[in-house]
mmCIF file of C-alpha atoms and ligand atoms in Angstrom:
data_model
loop_
_atom_site.group_PDB
_atom_site.id
_atom_site.type_symbol
_atom_site.label_atom_id
_atom_site.label_comp_id
_atom_site.label_asym_id
_atom_site.label_seq_id
_atom_site.Cartn_x
_atom_site.Cartn_y
_atom_site.Cartn_z
ATOM 1 C CA MET A 1 -0.260 13.462 -12.272
ATOM 2 C CA ARG A 2 -2.437 12.536 -9.286
ATOM 3 C CA LYS A 3 -0.142 12.139 -6.311
ATOM 4 C CA LEU A 4 0.086 9.058 -4.126
ATOM 5 C CA ILE A 5 0.864 9.279 -0.421
ATOM 6 C CA ALA A 6 1.656 5.937 1.191
ATOM 7 C CA GLY A 7 2.246 5.281 4.880
ATOM 8 C CA ASN A 8 4.574 2.451 5.862
ATOM 9 C CA TRP A 9 3.837 1.460 9.443
ATOM 10 C CA LYS A 10 6.744 -1.016 9.412
ATOM 11 C CA MET A 11 6.586 -3.360 12.469
ATOM 12 C CA ASN A 12 4.310 -1.044 14.422
ATOM 13 C CA GLY A 13 0.640 -1.207 15.199
ATOM 14 C CA LEU A 14 -1.788 -3.109 17.418
ATOM 15 C CA VAL A 15 -5.548 -3.315 17.096
ATOM 16 C CA SER A 16 -5.780 -0.075 19.078
ATOM 17 C CA SER A 17 -3.745 1.675 16.338
ATOM 18 C CA LEU A 18 -6.679 1.307 13.957
ATOM 19 C CA ALA A 19 -8.005 4.440 15.647
ATOM 20 C CA GLU A 20 -5.423 6.299 13.541
ATOM 21 C CA ILE A 21 -7.116 5.053 10.366
ATOM 22 C CA GLU A 22 -10.471 6.164 11.658
ATOM 23 C CA ALA A 23 -9.054 9.600 12.443
ATOM 24 C CA LEU A 24 -7.305 9.763 9.068
ATOM 25 C CA LYS A 25 -10.597 9.187 7.280
ATOM 26 C CA GLY A 26 -12.016 12.253 8.969
ATOM 27 C CA LEU A 27 -8.957 14.401 8.340
ATOM 28 C CA THR A 28 -8.402 13.577 4.671
ATOM 29 C CA GLY A 29 -11.951 13.553 3.307
ATOM 30 C CA SER A 30 -11.198 16.496 1.034
ATOM 31 C CA ALA A 31 -7.860 15.160 -0.261
ATOM 32 C CA ALA A 32 -7.410 15.022 -4.026
ATOM 33 C CA CYS A 33 -4.638 12.414 -3.994
ATOM 34 C CA ASP A 34 -4.465 8.659 -3.550
ATOM 35 C CA ILE A 35 -3.812 7.555 0.029
ATOM 36 C CA VAL A 36 -2.504 4.175 1.095
ATOM 37 C CA VAL A 37 -1.873 2.812 4.574
ATOM 38 C CA CYS A 38 0.427 -0.211 4.895
ATOM 39 C CA PRO A 39 -0.002 -1.726 8.373
ATOM 40 C CA PRO A 40 1.569 -5.023 9.485
ATOM 41 C CA PHE A 41 0.013 -8.244 8.129
ATOM 42 C CA THR A 42 -1.992 -8.754 11.310
ATOM 43 C CA LEU A 43 -4.034 -5.595 10.767
ATOM 44 C CA ILE A 44 -4.625 -5.741 7.009
ATOM 45 C CA ASP A 45 -8.030 -7.396 7.109
ATOM 46 C CA ARG A 46 -9.314 -5.061 9.818
ATOM 47 C CA ALA A 47 -7.818 -2.002 8.130
ATOM 48 C CA VAL A 48 -9.534 -2.926 4.855
ATOM 49 C CA ARG A 49 -12.898 -3.175 6.609
ATOM 50 C CA GLN A 50 -12.299 0.121 8.298
ATOM 51 C CA ALA A 51 -11.368 1.869 5.050
ATOM 52 C CA VAL A 52 -14.545 0.787 3.227
ATOM 53 C CA GLY A 53 -16.368 3.808 1.853
ATOM 54 C CA SER A 54 -13.343 6.090 2.302
ATOM 55 C CA PRO A 55 -10.641 7.150 -0.168
ATOM 56 C CA LEU A 56 -8.052 5.120 1.751
ATOM 57 C CA SER A 57 -6.524 1.970 0.297
ATOM 58 C CA VAL A 58 -4.616 -0.641 2.242
ATOM 59 C CA GLY A 59 -1.255 -2.136 1.338
ATOM 60 C CA ALA A 60 1.183 -4.731 2.653
ATOM 61 C CA GLN A 61 4.912 -4.444 3.282
ATOM 62 C CA ASP A 62 6.240 -7.717 1.845
ATOM 63 C CA CYS A 63 5.212 -11.068 0.365
ATOM 64 C CA HIS A 64 6.651 -14.411 -0.635
ATOM 65 C CA ALA A 65 7.317 -14.988 -4.336
ATOM 66 C CA GLN A 66 5.318 -18.251 -4.440
ATOM 67 C CA ALA A 67 1.519 -18.326 -4.430
ATOM 68 C CA ASN A 68 1.339 -21.056 -1.749
ATOM 69 C CA GLY A 69 3.236 -24.030 -0.373
ATOM 70 C CA ALA A 70 5.505 -25.202 2.408
ATOM 71 C CA PHE A 71 6.941 -21.849 3.445
ATOM 72 C CA THR A 72 6.343 -21.642 7.181
ATOM 73 C CA GLY A 73 5.668 -18.146 8.398
ATOM 74 C CA ASP A 74 5.420 -16.557 4.959
ATOM 75 C CA VAL A 75 2.498 -14.785 3.315
ATOM 76 C CA SER A 76 1.801 -14.786 -0.427
ATOM 77 C CA ALA A 77 0.650 -11.958 -2.659
ATOM 78 C CA GLU A 78 -2.522 -13.925 -3.399
ATOM 79 C CA MET A 79 -3.332 -14.068 0.329
ATOM 80 C CA LEU A 80 -2.832 -10.332 0.638
ATOM 81 C CA ALA A 81 -5.049 -9.602 -2.345
ATOM 82 C CA ASP A 82 -7.611 -11.990 -0.861
ATOM 83 C CA SER A 83 -7.522 -9.948 2.376
ATOM 84 C CA GLY A 84 -8.360 -6.813 0.426
ATOM 85 C CA ALA A 85 -4.891 -5.259 0.119
ATOM 86 C CA ARG A 86 -4.446 -3.374 -3.149
ATOM 87 C CA TYR A 87 -0.850 -2.204 -2.812
ATOM 88 C CA ILE A 88 2.397 -3.733 -1.610
ATOM 89 C CA ILE A 89 5.761 -2.246 -0.685
ATOM 90 C CA LEU A 90 8.610 -4.392 -2.027
ATOM 91 C CA GLY A 91 12.397 -4.114 -1.840
ATOM 92 C CA HIS A 92 12.413 -1.746 1.130
ATOM 93 C CA SER A 93 16.009 -1.142 2.245
ATOM 94 C CA GLU A 94 15.199 -2.564 5.683
ATOM 95 C CA ARG A 95 14.382 -5.872 3.980
ATOM 96 C CA ARG A 96 17.290 -5.616 1.563
ATOM 97 C CA VAL A 97 19.625 -5.195 4.560
ATOM 98 C CA SER A 98 18.121 -7.302 7.368
ATOM 99 C CA HIS A 99 16.626 -10.095 5.220
ATOM 100 C CA GLY A 100 19.313 -10.193 2.530
ATOM 101 C CA GLU A 101 16.884 -9.352 -0.266
ATOM 102 C CA ASP A 102 18.796 -8.634 -3.455
ATOM 103 C CA ASP A 103 17.407 -7.394 -6.769
ATOM 104 C CA GLU A 104 16.698 -10.935 -7.933
ATOM 105 C CA ILE A 105 14.525 -11.702 -4.911
ATOM 106 C CA VAL A 106 12.747 -8.344 -5.168
ATOM 107 C CA LEU A 107 12.115 -8.962 -8.881
ATOM 108 C CA ALA A 108 10.495 -12.337 -8.134
ATOM 109 C CA LYS A 109 8.289 -10.735 -5.483
ATOM 110 C CA VAL A 110 7.251 -7.924 -7.827
ATOM 111 C CA ARG A 111 6.257 -10.526 -10.427
ATOM 112 C CA ALA A 112 4.285 -12.419 -7.774
ATOM 113 C CA ALA A 113 2.485 -9.284 -6.630
ATOM 114 C CA HIS A 114 1.535 -8.332 -10.194
ATOM 115 C CA ARG A 115 0.297 -11.880 -10.813
ATOM 116 C CA ALA A 116 -1.999 -11.369 -7.795
ATOM 117 C CA GLY A 117 -3.228 -8.022 -9.106
ATOM 118 C CA LEU A 118 -1.493 -5.831 -6.522
ATOM 119 C CA THR A 119 0.105 -2.475 -7.297
ATOM 120 C CA THR A 120 3.754 -2.617 -6.271
ATOM 121 C CA ILE A 121 5.671 0.206 -4.606
ATOM 122 C CA VAL A 122 9.223 -0.820 -5.428
ATOM 123 C CA CYS A 123 11.859 0.837 -3.221
ATOM 124 C CA ILE A 124 15.310 1.769 -4.432
ATOM 125 C CA GLY A 125 17.972 4.060 -3.001
ATOM 126 C CA GLU A 126 21.645 4.434 -2.183
ATOM 127 C CA THR A 127 23.436 4.214 1.172
ATOM 128 C CA ARG A 128 25.414 7.125 2.619
ATOM 129 C CA HIS A 129 28.639 5.393 1.616
ATOM 130 C CA GLU A 130 27.478 4.923 -1.973
ATOM 131 C CA ARG A 131 26.471 8.583 -2.216
ATOM 132 C CA ASP A 132 29.789 9.722 -0.746
ATOM 133 C CA GLU A 133 31.557 7.625 -3.363
ATOM 134 C CA GLY A 134 29.575 9.405 -6.086
ATOM 135 C CA ARG A 135 27.676 6.224 -6.953
ATOM 136 C CA ALA A 136 24.079 7.213 -6.082
ATOM 137 C CA ILE A 137 22.874 7.402 -9.690
ATOM 138 C CA GLU A 138 24.624 4.170 -10.639
ATOM 139 C CA VAL A 139 23.105 2.292 -7.664
ATOM 140 C CA VAL A 140 19.601 3.590 -8.360
ATOM 141 C CA ASN A 141 19.870 2.649 -12.046
ATOM 142 C CA GLU A 142 21.120 -0.816 -11.132
ATOM 143 C CA GLN A 143 18.322 -1.435 -8.620
ATOM 144 C CA LEU A 144 15.691 -0.137 -11.034
ATOM 145 C CA ALA A 145 16.953 -2.390 -13.815
ATOM 146 C CA GLY A 146 17.256 -5.393 -11.495
ATOM 147 C CA SER A 147 14.083 -5.093 -9.447
ATOM 148 C CA VAL A 148 11.449 -4.194 -12.035
ATOM 149 C CA PRO A 149 10.321 -6.828 -14.535
ATOM 150 C CA GLY A 150 10.468 -5.620 -18.146
ATOM 151 C CA GLU A 151 7.291 -7.393 -19.202
ATOM 152 C CA THR A 152 5.154 -5.925 -16.457
ATOM 153 C CA ASP A 153 2.106 -3.693 -16.864
ATOM 154 C CA SER A 154 3.464 -0.307 -15.812
ATOM 155 C CA ARG A 155 0.015 0.723 -14.546
ATOM 156 C CA ASN A 156 0.594 -1.584 -11.560
ATOM 157 C CA LEU A 157 3.939 -0.031 -10.800
ATOM 158 C CA VAL A 158 5.055 2.736 -8.440
ATOM 159 C CA ILE A 159 8.714 3.461 -7.671
ATOM 160 C CA ALA A 160 9.855 4.900 -4.336
ATOM 161 C CA TYR A 161 13.236 6.591 -4.138
ATOM 162 C CA GLU A 162 14.358 6.150 -0.538
ATOM 163 C CA PRO A 163 17.954 7.153 0.159
ATOM 164 C CA VAL A 164 18.869 4.759 2.981
ATOM 165 C CA TRP A 165 20.633 7.526 4.918
ATOM 166 C CA ALA A 166 17.477 9.654 4.963
ATOM 167 C CA ILE A 167 15.238 6.971 6.498
ATOM 168 C CA GLY A 168 14.301 7.725 10.087
ATOM 169 C CA THR A 169 17.239 10.119 10.476
ATOM 170 C CA GLY A 170 15.641 13.532 9.920
ATOM 171 C CA LEU A 171 18.149 14.017 7.085
ATOM 172 C CA VAL A 172 16.735 14.879 3.662
ATOM 173 C CA PRO A 173 18.683 15.202 0.405
ATOM 174 C CA THR A 174 18.826 18.640 -1.183
ATOM 175 C CA HIS A 175 16.092 19.456 -3.664
ATOM 176 C CA GLU A 176 18.666 19.221 -6.458
ATOM 177 C CA GLN A 177 19.677 15.736 -5.329
ATOM 178 C CA ILE A 178 16.050 14.571 -5.230
ATOM 179 C CA GLU A 179 15.338 16.009 -8.692
ATOM 180 C CA GLU A 180 18.489 14.482 -10.121
ATOM 181 C CA VAL A 181 17.607 10.981 -8.913
ATOM 182 C CA HIS A 182 13.931 11.263 -9.865
ATOM 183 C CA ALA A 183 14.891 12.437 -13.379
ATOM 184 C CA THR A 184 17.189 9.421 -13.658
ATOM 185 C CA ILE A 185 14.389 7.086 -12.592
ATOM 186 C CA ARG A 186 11.974 8.733 -15.048
ATOM 187 C CA LYS A 187 14.485 8.244 -17.861
ATOM 188 C CA GLY A 188 14.933 4.595 -16.920
ATOM 189 C CA LEU A 189 11.157 4.061 -16.872
ATOM 190 C CA GLU A 190 10.754 5.699 -20.280
ATOM 191 C CA GLN A 191 13.518 3.553 -21.724
ATOM 192 C CA ARG A 192 11.774 0.496 -20.328
ATOM 193 C CA PHE A 193 8.107 1.292 -20.920
ATOM 194 C CA GLY A 194 8.201 4.007 -23.582
ATOM 195 C CA HIS A 195 5.416 6.548 -23.307
ATOM 196 C CA ASP A 196 3.771 4.580 -20.456
ATOM 197 C CA GLY A 197 6.877 5.189 -18.340
ATOM 198 C CA ARG A 198 5.804 8.817 -17.999
ATOM 199 C CA ALA A 199 2.686 7.778 -16.087
ATOM 200 C CA VAL A 200 4.492 5.683 -13.447
ATOM 201 C CA ARG A 201 4.463 7.506 -10.143
ATOM 202 C CA ILE A 202 7.820 8.119 -8.491
ATOM 203 C CA LEU A 203 7.558 8.685 -4.738
ATOM 204 C CA TYR A 204 10.174 10.230 -2.508
ATOM 205 C CA GLY A 205 10.717 8.583 0.903
ATOM 206 C CA GLY A 206 12.990 9.445 3.814
ATOM 207 C CA SER A 207 12.109 11.789 6.701
ATOM 208 C CA VAL A 208 9.066 13.316 4.971
ATOM 209 C CA LYS A 209 7.159 15.420 7.524
ATOM 210 C CA GLY A 210 4.444 18.048 7.478
ATOM 211 C CA VAL A 211 7.063 20.789 7.447
ATOM 212 C CA ASN A 212 8.971 19.652 4.356
ATOM 213 C CA ALA A 213 6.253 17.861 2.369
ATOM 214 C CA ALA A 214 4.918 20.750 0.275
ATOM 215 C CA ALA A 215 8.389 21.769 -0.923
ATOM 216 C CA ILE A 216 9.238 18.161 -1.840
ATOM 217 C CA PHE A 217 5.924 17.743 -3.695
ATOM 218 C CA GLY A 218 6.763 20.833 -5.759
ATOM 219 C CA LEU A 219 9.871 19.176 -7.233
ATOM 220 C CA ARG A 220 9.942 17.824 -10.770
ATOM 221 C CA ASN A 221 9.069 14.126 -11.112
ATOM 222 C CA VAL A 222 8.027 13.824 -7.458
ATOM 223 C CA ASP A 223 4.601 12.200 -7.603
ATOM 224 C CA GLY A 224 4.045 11.616 -3.905
ATOM 225 C CA ALA A 225 5.729 10.192 -0.828
ATOM 226 C CA LEU A 226 6.386 6.991 1.058
ATOM 227 C CA VAL A 227 6.225 7.971 4.706
ATOM 228 C CA GLY A 228 7.500 5.987 7.696
ATOM 229 C CA GLY A 229 7.460 7.539 11.173
ATOM 230 C CA ALA A 230 5.033 10.348 10.402
ATOM 231 C CA SER A 231 2.440 7.892 9.048
ATOM 232 C CA LEU A 232 1.880 6.391 12.509
ATOM 233 C CA ASN A 233 -0.008 9.422 13.722
ATOM 234 C CA ALA A 234 -3.176 10.463 11.862
ATOM 235 C CA SER A 235 -2.710 14.206 12.192
ATOM 236 C CA ASP A 236 0.976 14.095 11.170
ATOM 237 C CA PHE A 237 0.134 11.916 8.170
ATOM 238 C CA ALA A 238 -2.881 14.020 7.224
ATOM 239 C CA GLU A 239 -0.683 17.113 7.137
ATOM 240 C CA ILE A 240 1.488 15.407 4.499
ATOM 241 C CA VAL A 241 -1.548 14.183 2.557
ATOM 242 C CA LEU A 242 -3.071 17.656 2.501
ATOM 243 C CA ALA A 243 0.246 19.155 1.326
ATOM 244 C CA ALA A 244 -0.106 16.992 -1.783
ATOM 245 C CA THR A 245 -3.511 18.281 -2.770
HETATM 246 P P1 LIG B 1 10.767 7.741 7.673
HETATM 247 O O1 LIG B 1 9.664 8.561 7.050
HETATM 248 O O2 LIG B 1 10.513 7.375 9.085
HETATM 249 O O3 LIG B 1 12.119 8.363 7.423
HETATM 250 O O4 LIG B 1 10.797 6.327 6.904
HETATM 251 C C1 LIG B 1 10.813 6.306 5.528
HETATM 252 C C2 LIG B 1 10.551 4.924 5.065
HETATM 253 O O5 LIG B 1 11.357 4.031 5.265
HETATM 254 C C3 LIG B 1 9.271 4.647 4.412
HETATM 255 O O6 LIG B 1 9.266 3.399 3.814
#
């Protein structure tokens, strides 16, 4: 399966940061994987213009579930698609925790994004406490079942397994732990979408760097990565992209 490497800039990036996209274009010209950069809302339009004619796509990090209306400060999936975004990260643990987004809210946003024609990168993953309690698989299954609409076109779907305790910490699960969770997700996708579930890409996210990327990409059912910190710097991100090709 063609791998997908997505960079989540989170709440980082000013106009001057677009230089990283320019540099990334130069560094990843030979890459044989899909590459997505998800800057903050304010940079999406500019990033899209900058990516024209390159293999880079642009994504967003959140949306409102409604197409429009009296929702001060929010941005809809339709607006993002209109700005040229093609992907969207939804259900990131930082939003689940700091904005109280539960599976029901994430599900509504995934539906909204699909309605607008965006490809969703739906994040799921257990906390340290849940893993210590032996509940990682249960939590991932629950989030997968609750956050992904059954009626959706699986071609617009990407899942990212992001163990919360591995995000921004430098900690990475063992290869066995990653394979176990990814196999569980694959099984859930096949139960839901039948044969089409095999074609849904499952990304790993959480402290992916140039040094560990190739080994992670060699694991079964790992179809790419969702990268935080290392996506902010073009050469660090390019190292990960090139490890996937
Ligand atoms: P880090 O790569 O900084 O651990 O972040 C992962 C992440 O949250 C991507 O969405």
